[in-house]
Short mmCIF file of C-alpha atoms and ligand atoms in Angstrom, two decimals:
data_model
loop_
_atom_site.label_atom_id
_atom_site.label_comp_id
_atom_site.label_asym_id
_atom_site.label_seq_id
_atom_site.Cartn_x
_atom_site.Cartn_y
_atom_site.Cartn_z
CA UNK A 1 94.73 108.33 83.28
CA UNK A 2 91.76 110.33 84.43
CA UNK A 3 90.35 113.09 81.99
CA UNK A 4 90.68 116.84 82.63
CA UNK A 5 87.52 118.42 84.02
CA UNK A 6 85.05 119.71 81.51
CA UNK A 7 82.08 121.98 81.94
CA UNK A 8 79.09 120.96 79.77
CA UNK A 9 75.59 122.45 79.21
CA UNK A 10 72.49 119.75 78.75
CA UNK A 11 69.50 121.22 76.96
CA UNK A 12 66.06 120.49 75.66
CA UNK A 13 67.02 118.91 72.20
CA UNK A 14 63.45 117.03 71.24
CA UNK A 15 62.70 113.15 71.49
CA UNK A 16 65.14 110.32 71.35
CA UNK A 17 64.41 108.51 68.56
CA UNK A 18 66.32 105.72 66.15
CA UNK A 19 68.47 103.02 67.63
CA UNK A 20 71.28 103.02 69.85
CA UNK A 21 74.18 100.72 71.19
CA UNK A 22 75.35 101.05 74.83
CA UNK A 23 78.36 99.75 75.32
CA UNK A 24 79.86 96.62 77.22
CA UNK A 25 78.79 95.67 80.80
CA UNK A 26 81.21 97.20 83.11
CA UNK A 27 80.80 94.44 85.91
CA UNK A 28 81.14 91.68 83.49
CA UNK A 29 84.00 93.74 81.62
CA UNK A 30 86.31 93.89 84.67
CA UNK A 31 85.95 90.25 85.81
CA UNK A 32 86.28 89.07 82.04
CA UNK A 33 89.87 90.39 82.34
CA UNK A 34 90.64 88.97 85.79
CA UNK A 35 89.02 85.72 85.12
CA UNK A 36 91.13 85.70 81.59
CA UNK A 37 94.07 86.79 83.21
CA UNK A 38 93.94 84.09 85.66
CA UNK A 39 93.37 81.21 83.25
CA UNK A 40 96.37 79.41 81.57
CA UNK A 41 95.81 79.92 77.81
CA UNK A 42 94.32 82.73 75.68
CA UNK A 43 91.14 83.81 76.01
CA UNK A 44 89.41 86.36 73.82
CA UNK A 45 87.04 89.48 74.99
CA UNK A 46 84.57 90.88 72.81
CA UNK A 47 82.57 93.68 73.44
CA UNK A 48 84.57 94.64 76.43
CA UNK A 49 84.07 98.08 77.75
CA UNK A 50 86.80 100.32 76.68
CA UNK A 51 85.58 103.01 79.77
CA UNK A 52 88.56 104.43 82.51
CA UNK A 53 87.74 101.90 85.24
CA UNK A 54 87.97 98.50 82.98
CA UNK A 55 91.46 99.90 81.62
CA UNK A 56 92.74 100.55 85.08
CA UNK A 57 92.07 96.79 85.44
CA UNK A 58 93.49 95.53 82.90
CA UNK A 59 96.98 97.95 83.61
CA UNK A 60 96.74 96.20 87.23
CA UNK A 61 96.14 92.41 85.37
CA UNK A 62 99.68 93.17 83.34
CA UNK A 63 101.22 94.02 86.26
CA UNK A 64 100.18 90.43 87.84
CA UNK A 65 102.20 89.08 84.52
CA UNK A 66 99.15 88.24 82.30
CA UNK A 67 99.83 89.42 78.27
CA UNK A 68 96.47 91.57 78.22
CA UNK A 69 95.94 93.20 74.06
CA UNK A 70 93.58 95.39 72.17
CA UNK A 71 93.73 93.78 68.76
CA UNK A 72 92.60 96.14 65.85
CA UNK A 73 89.29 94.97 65.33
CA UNK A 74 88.62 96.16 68.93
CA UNK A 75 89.02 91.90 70.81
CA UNK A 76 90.66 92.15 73.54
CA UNK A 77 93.01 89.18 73.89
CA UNK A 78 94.69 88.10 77.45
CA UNK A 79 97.34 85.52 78.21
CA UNK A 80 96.52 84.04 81.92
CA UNK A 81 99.47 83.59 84.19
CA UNK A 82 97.46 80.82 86.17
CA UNK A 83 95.78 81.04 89.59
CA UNK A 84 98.52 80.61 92.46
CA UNK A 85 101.23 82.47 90.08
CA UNK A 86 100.22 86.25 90.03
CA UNK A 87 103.47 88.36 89.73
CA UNK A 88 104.26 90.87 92.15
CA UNK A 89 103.38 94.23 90.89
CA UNK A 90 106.87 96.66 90.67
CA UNK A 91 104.20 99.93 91.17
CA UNK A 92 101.41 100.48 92.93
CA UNK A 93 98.24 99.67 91.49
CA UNK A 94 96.43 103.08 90.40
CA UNK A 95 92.96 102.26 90.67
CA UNK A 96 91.72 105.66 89.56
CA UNK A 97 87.74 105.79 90.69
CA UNK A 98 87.07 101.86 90.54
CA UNK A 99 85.49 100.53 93.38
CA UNK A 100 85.03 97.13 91.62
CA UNK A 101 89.26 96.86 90.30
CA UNK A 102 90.04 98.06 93.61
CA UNK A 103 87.59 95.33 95.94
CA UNK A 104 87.65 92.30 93.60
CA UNK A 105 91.62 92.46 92.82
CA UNK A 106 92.38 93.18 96.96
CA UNK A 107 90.53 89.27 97.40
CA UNK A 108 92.69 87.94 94.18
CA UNK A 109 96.07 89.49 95.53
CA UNK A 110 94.80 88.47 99.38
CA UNK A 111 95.66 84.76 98.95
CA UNK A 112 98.63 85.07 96.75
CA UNK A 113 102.49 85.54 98.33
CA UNK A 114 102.90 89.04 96.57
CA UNK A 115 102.24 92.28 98.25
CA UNK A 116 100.61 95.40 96.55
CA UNK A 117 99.79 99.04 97.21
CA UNK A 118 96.66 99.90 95.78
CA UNK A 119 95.99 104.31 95.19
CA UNK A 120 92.88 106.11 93.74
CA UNK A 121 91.18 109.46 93.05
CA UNK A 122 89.91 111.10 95.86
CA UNK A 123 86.47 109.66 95.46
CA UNK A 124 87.64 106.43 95.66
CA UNK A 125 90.10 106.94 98.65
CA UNK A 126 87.29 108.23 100.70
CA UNK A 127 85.42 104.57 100.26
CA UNK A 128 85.04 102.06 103.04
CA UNK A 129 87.43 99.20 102.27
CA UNK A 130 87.01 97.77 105.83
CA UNK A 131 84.42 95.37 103.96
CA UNK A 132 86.56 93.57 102.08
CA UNK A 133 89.92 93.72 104.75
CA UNK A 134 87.66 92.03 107.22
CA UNK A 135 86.62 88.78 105.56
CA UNK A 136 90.37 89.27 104.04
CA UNK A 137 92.23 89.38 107.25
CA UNK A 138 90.31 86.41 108.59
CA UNK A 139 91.86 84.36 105.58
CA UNK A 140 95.32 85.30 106.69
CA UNK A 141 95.61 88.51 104.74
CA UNK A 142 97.40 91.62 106.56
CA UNK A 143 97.18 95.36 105.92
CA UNK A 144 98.19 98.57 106.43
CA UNK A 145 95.54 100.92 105.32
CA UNK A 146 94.91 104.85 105.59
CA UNK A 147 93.20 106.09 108.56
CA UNK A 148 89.55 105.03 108.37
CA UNK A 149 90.25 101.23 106.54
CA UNK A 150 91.06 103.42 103.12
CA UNK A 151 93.17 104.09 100.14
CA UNK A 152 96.27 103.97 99.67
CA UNK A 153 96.89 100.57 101.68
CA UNK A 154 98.80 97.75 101.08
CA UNK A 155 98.22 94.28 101.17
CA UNK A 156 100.67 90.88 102.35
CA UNK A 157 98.64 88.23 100.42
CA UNK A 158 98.80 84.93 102.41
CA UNK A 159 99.84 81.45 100.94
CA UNK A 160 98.05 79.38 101.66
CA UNK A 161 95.59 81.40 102.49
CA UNK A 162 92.66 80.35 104.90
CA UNK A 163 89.18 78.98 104.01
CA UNK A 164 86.45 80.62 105.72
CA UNK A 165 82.28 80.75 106.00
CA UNK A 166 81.50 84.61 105.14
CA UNK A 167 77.72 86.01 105.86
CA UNK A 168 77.76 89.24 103.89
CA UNK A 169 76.79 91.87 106.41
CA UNK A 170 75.86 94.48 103.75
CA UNK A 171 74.04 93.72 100.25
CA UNK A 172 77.43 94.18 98.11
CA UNK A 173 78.78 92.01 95.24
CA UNK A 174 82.02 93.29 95.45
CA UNK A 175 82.75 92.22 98.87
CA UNK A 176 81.53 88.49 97.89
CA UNK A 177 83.40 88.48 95.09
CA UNK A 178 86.22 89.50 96.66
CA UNK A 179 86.05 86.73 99.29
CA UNK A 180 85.38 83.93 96.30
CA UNK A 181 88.20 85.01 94.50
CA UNK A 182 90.80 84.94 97.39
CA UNK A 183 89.03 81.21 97.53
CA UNK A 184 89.93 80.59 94.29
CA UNK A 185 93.40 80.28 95.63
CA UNK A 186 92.96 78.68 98.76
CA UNK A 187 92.71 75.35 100.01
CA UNK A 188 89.49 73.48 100.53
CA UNK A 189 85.85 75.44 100.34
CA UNK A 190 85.41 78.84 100.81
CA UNK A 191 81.96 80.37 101.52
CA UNK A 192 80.04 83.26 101.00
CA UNK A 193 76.57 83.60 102.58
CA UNK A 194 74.04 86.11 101.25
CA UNK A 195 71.10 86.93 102.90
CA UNK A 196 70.08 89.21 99.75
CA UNK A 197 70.91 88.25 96.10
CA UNK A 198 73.13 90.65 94.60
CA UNK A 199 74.58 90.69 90.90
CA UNK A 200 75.67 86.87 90.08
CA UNK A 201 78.08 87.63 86.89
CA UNK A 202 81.12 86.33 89.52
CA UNK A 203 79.66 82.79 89.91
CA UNK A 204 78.11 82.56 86.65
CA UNK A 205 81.81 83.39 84.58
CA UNK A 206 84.05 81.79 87.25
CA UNK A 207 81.57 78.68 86.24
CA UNK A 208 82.38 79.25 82.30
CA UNK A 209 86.13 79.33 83.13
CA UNK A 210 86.22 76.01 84.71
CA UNK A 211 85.87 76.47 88.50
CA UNK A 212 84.16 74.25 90.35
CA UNK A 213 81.41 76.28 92.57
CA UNK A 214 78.30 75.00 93.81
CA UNK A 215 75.32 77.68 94.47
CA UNK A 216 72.47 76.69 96.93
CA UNK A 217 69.18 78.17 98.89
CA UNK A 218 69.32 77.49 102.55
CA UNK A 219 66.69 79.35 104.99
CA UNK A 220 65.94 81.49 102.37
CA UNK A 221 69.90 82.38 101.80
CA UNK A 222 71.99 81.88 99.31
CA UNK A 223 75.20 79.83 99.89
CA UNK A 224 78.57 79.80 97.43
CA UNK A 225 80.55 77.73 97.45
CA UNK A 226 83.96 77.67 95.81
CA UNK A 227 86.42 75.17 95.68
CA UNK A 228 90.01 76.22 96.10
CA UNK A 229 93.36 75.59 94.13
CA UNK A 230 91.39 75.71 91.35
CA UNK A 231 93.27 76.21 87.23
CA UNK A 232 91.24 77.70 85.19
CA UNK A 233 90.94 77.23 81.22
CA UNK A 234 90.48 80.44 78.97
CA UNK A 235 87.68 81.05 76.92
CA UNK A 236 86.19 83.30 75.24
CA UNK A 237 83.89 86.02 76.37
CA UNK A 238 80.54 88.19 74.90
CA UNK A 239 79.93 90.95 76.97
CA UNK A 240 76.65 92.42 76.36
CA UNK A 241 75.79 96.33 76.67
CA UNK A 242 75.75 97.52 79.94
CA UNK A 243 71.89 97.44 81.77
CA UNK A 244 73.06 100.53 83.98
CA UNK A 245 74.31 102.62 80.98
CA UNK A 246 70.90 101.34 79.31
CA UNK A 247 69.27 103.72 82.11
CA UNK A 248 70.30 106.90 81.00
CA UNK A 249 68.64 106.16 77.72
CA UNK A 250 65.69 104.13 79.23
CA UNK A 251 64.54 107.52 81.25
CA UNK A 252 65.63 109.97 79.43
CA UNK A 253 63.28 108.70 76.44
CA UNK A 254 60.54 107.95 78.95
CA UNK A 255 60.43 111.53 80.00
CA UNK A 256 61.45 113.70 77.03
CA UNK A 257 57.95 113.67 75.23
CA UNK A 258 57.44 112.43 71.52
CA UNK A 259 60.32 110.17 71.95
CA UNK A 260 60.24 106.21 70.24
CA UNK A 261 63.78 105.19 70.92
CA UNK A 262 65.35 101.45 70.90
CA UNK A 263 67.93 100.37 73.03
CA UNK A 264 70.00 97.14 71.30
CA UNK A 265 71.82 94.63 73.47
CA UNK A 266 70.71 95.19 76.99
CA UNK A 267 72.14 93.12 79.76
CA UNK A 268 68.57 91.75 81.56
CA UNK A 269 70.15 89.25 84.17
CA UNK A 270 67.22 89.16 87.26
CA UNK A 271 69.83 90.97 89.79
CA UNK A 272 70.38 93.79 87.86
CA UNK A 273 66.62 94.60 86.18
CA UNK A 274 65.02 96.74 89.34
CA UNK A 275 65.11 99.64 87.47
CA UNK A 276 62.65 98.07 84.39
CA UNK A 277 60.54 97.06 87.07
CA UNK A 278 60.08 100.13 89.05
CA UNK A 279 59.84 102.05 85.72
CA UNK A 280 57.21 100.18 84.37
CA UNK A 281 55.12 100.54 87.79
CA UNK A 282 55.31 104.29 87.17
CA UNK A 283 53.74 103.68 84.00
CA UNK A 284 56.76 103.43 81.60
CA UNK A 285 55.73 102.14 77.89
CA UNK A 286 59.09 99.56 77.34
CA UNK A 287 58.66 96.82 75.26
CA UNK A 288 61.51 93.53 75.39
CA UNK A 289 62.55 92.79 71.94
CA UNK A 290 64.07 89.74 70.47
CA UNK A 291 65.05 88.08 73.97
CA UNK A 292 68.69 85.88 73.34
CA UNK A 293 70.86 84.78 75.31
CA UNK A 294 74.91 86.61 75.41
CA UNK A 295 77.45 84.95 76.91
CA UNK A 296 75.70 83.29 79.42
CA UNK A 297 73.80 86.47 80.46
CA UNK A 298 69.69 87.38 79.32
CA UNK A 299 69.93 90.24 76.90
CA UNK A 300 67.08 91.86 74.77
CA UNK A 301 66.66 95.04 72.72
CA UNK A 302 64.45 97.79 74.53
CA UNK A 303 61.97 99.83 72.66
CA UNK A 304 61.16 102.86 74.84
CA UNK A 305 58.16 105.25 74.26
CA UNK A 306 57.62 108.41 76.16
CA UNK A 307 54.87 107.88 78.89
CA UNK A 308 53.63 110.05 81.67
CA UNK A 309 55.09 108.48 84.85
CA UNK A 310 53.88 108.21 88.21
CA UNK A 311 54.66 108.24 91.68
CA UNK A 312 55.39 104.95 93.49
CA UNK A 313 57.10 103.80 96.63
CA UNK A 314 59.67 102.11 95.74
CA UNK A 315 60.17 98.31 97.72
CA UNK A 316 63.50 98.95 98.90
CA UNK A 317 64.19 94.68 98.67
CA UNK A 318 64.35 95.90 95.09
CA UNK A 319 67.31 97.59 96.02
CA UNK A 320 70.36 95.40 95.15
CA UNK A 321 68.77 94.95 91.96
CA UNK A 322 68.90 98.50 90.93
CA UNK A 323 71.69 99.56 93.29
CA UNK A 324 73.58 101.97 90.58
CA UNK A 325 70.81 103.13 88.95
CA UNK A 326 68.82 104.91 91.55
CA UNK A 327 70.42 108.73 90.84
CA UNK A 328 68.47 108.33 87.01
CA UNK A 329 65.50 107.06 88.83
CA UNK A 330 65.19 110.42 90.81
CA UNK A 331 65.00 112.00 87.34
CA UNK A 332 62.16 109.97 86.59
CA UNK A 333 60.16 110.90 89.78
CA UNK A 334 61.37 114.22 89.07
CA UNK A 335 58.80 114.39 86.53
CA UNK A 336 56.15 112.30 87.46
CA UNK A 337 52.59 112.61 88.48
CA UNK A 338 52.71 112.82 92.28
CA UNK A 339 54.84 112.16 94.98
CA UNK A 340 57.71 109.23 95.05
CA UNK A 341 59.16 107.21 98.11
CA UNK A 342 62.79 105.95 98.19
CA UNK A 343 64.48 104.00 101.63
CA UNK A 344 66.32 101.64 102.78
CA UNK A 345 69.16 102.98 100.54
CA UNK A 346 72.20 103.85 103.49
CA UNK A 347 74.45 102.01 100.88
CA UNK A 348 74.02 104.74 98.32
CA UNK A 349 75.79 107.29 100.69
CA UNK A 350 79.11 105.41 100.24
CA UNK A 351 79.33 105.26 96.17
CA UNK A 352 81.50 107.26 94.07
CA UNK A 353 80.06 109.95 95.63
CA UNK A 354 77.24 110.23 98.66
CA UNK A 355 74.38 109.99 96.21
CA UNK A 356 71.42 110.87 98.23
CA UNK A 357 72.71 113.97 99.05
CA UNK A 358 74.58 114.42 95.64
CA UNK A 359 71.21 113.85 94.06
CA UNK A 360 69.39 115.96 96.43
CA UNK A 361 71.08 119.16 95.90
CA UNK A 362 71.41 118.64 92.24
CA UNK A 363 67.96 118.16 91.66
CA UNK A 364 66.97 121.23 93.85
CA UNK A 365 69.69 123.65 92.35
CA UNK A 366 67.66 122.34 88.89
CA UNK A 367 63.94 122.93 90.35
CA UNK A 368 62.72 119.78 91.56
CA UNK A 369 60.72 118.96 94.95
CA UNK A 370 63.25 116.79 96.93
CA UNK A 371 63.63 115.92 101.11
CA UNK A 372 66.45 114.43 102.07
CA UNK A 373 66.05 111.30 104.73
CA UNK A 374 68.64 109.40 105.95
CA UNK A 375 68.18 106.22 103.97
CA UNK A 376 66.12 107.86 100.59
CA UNK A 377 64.45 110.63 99.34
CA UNK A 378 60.95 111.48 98.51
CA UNK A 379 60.92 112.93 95.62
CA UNK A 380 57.41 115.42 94.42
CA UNK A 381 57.36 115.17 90.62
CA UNK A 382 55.98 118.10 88.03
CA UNK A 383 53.15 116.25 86.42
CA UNK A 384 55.73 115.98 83.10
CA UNK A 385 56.61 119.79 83.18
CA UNK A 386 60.12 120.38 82.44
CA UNK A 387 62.19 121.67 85.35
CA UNK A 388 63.20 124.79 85.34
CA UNK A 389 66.85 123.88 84.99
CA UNK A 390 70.05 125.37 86.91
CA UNK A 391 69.47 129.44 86.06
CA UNK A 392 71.22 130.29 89.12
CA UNK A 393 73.92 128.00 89.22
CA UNK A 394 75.51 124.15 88.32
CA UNK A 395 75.57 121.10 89.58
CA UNK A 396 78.44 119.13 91.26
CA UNK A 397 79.32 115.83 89.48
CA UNK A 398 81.73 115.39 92.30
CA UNK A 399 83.82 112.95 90.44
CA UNK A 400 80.66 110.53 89.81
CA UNK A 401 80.21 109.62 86.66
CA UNK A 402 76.06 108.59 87.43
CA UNK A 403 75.59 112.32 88.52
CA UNK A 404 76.86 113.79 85.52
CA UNK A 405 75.27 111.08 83.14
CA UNK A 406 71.66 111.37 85.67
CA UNK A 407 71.92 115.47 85.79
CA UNK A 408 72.55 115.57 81.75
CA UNK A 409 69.35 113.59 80.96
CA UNK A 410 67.76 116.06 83.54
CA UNK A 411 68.74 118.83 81.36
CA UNK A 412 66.61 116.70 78.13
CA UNK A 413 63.74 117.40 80.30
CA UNK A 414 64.32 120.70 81.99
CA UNK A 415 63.52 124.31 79.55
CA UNK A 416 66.31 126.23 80.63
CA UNK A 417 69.07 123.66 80.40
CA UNK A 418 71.09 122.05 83.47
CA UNK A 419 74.88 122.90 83.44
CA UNK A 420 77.37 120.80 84.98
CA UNK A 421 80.88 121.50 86.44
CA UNK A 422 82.58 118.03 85.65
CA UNK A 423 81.44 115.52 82.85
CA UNK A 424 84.92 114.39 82.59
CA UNK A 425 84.04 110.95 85.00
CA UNK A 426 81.68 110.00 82.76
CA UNK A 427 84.38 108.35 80.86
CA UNK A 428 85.30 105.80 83.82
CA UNK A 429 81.78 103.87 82.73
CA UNK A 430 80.00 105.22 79.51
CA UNK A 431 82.89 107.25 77.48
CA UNK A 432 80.45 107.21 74.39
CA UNK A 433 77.46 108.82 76.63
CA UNK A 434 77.47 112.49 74.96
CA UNK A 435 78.16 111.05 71.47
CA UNK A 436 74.65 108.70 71.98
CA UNK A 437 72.70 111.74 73.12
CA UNK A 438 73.35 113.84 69.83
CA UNK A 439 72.22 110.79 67.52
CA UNK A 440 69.61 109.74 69.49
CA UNK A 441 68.36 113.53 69.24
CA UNK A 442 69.69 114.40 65.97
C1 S3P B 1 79.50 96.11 91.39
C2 S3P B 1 78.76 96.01 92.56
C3 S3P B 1 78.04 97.16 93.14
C4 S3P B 1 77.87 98.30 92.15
C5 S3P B 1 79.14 98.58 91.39
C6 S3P B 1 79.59 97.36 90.62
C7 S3P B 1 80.20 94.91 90.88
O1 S3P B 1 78.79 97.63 94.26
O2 S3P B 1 77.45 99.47 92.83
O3 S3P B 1 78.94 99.65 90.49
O4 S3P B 1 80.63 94.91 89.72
O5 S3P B 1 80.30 93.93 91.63
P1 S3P B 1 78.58 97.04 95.75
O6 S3P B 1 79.06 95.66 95.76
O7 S3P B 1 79.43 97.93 96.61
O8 S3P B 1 77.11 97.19 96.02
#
């Protein structure tokens, strides 16, 4: 499934001007197809991602017996095979580099009677999975997992499966959503606590497709609820364009001067929008056009304008709000005016790749100011001067598809150009990325 590796060159090119169309949300693509395939009925996806990580799960979704189609005017169509009747895959699951396939469907297989082997690139089999087989096990789940709690393991789903009260003991989304969809299947109430709001898209589609879950605040927490042995009816689905593809485009056109660029269809749900905040605290010149609402999510066009950025520190309770796009912010401070603070980020060590030190060398090997710290970096920006670029070198994507995509819109803003070994993973999230670059710079 994956790509073969491809070397590719990033250069100054001039502003980013005109419009442009990211494409679909890949957090809201991947549970549209779960959720769909779980429903009885057909539902109907529009604007679904079409990127290597949403395809690996809709193979694993066919494999659990659900009638998943791309129609020719590019809807996705899925027949559900019900909660409490998921098929037990023949193969194991091939999760490629998806975290999010590989953590949400382990909670959807953990309280079904089916057992599955789940296998990944070697990015993704070198990320924890103890986070999810915890709350998992506790719900009757058993596994046998690589040394380390990581891919390839397999999982004995449990039926019935056990309700349990889970406080999230790291700021992830996956692992709650992994524990409230191994509720969907069990009986009586299953909880998640969260002591820090992460992305909601899990409650607020599991809502649209007819499950009964009750959100509330307690001591400043949040509590979800989710009521088990749940069916759930199909519907139909808007994704809008992806806020951490948006990124790319919203920096790259901040720094690269002369630049006037919009950005149509942005996702602008509260847990995902750090990275407009911290921008515009640097200075950034973005503007919200025509604010609507997209399948149940806040959406707006962006008009970016290049601005001189500054230096901040960065709050790191902002964190989970801006969790995937902090490798693009680095760029940004990378050519700002003065010096920028980054911690509380441990969690960013354990993505597709370790990203603080991923980041760290790229940005040096390109002429930036970085320290490396154990939970950020500080970051001492060029006043707007381009960096230098990689003369003596290129940078590792190391199977990350945010290095490649961050270190290319380091290359807009560089003079000698930034060459990387690998874009090939930038097709897991954004495969229309290079294709947006030469119109928006055209
Ligand atoms: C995601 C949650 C985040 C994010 C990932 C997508 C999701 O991961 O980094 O890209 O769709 O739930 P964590 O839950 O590990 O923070």
């Amino acid at each position: 499934m994956t790509s073969p590796p491809m070397r590719q060159t990033f250069s100054p090119r001039g502003p980013l001007k005109g419009a442009i169309r990211v494409p679909g949300d890949k957090s809201i693509s991947h549970r549209a197809l779960m959720f769909a395939g779980l429903a009885v009925g057909r539902s109907r996806i529009t604007g679904l991602l079409e990127g290597e990580d949403v395809l690996a799960t809709a193979a694993a979704m066919r494999q659990f017996g659900a009638h998943v189609e791309r129609e020719g005017d590019g809807t996705w169509s899925v027949e559900g095979v019900g909660v409490g009747s998921l098929l037990e895959p023949k193969l194991a699951l091939d999760m490629g580099n998806s975290g999010t396939s590989t953590r949400l469907l382990m909670g959807l297989v953990a309280s079904h009677a089916i057992t599955a082997t789940f296998t990944g690139d070697a990015s993704l089999s070198g990320r924890p999975m103890k986070r999810v087989i915890d709350p998992l096990s506790q719900m009757g789940a058993s596994f046998e997992a690589s040394a380390g709690g990581t891919l390839p393991l397999m999982l004995r789903g449990a039926s019935p499966a056990v309700p349990i009260t889970y406080r999230l003991p790291v700021a992830s989304a996956q692992v709650k959503s992994a524990v409230l969809l191994a509720g969907l299947n069990t009986p009586g109430i299953t909880r998640v606590i969260e002591p820090v709001p992460t992305r909601d898209h899990t409650e607020r589609m599991l809502t649209g497709f007819g499950a009964r879950l009750e959100v509330a605040k307690e001591n400043g927490e949040t509590v979800i609820a989710i009521h088990g042995q749940a069916d759930l009816a199909p519907m139909d689905v808007v994704v809008p364009g992806d806020p951490s593809s948006a990124a790319f485009f919203m920096v790259a056109a901040s720094i690269v001067p002369g630049s006037d660029l919009t950005i149509l269809n942005v996702g602008l749900n509260p847990t995902r929008a750090g990275l407009l905040a911290v921008l515009r605290q640097m200075g950034a010149d973005i503007a919200e056009l025509n604010p609507r609402e997209v399948g149940g999510e806040p959406v707006a066009d962006l008009r970016v304008r290049h601005a001189q950025l500054s230096g901040v520190d960065v709050d790191p309770a902002i964190a989970p709000a801006m969790i995937d796009e902090f490798p693009v912010l680095f760029v940004a401070a990378a050519l700002a005016k003065g010096t920028t603070r980054t911690t509380g980020l441990d969690e960013l060590r354990v993505k597709e790749s370790d990203r603080l030190a991923a980041m760290a060398a790229a940005l040096t090997s390109a002429g930036a100011r970085v320290e490396e710290h154990a939970d950020g970096l500080t970051i001492h920006g060029t006043g707007g001067e381009p960096l230098r670029g990689t003369a003596n070198g290129r940078v590792k994507s190391l199977l990350d598809h945010r290095i490649a995509m961050s270190m290319a819109v380091a290359g807009l803003a560089s003079s000698g150009g930034v060459e990387i070994d690998d874009t090939s993973p930038i097709n897991t999230s954004f495969p229309t990325f290079q294709r947006l670059i030469a119109e928006a710079t055209a």
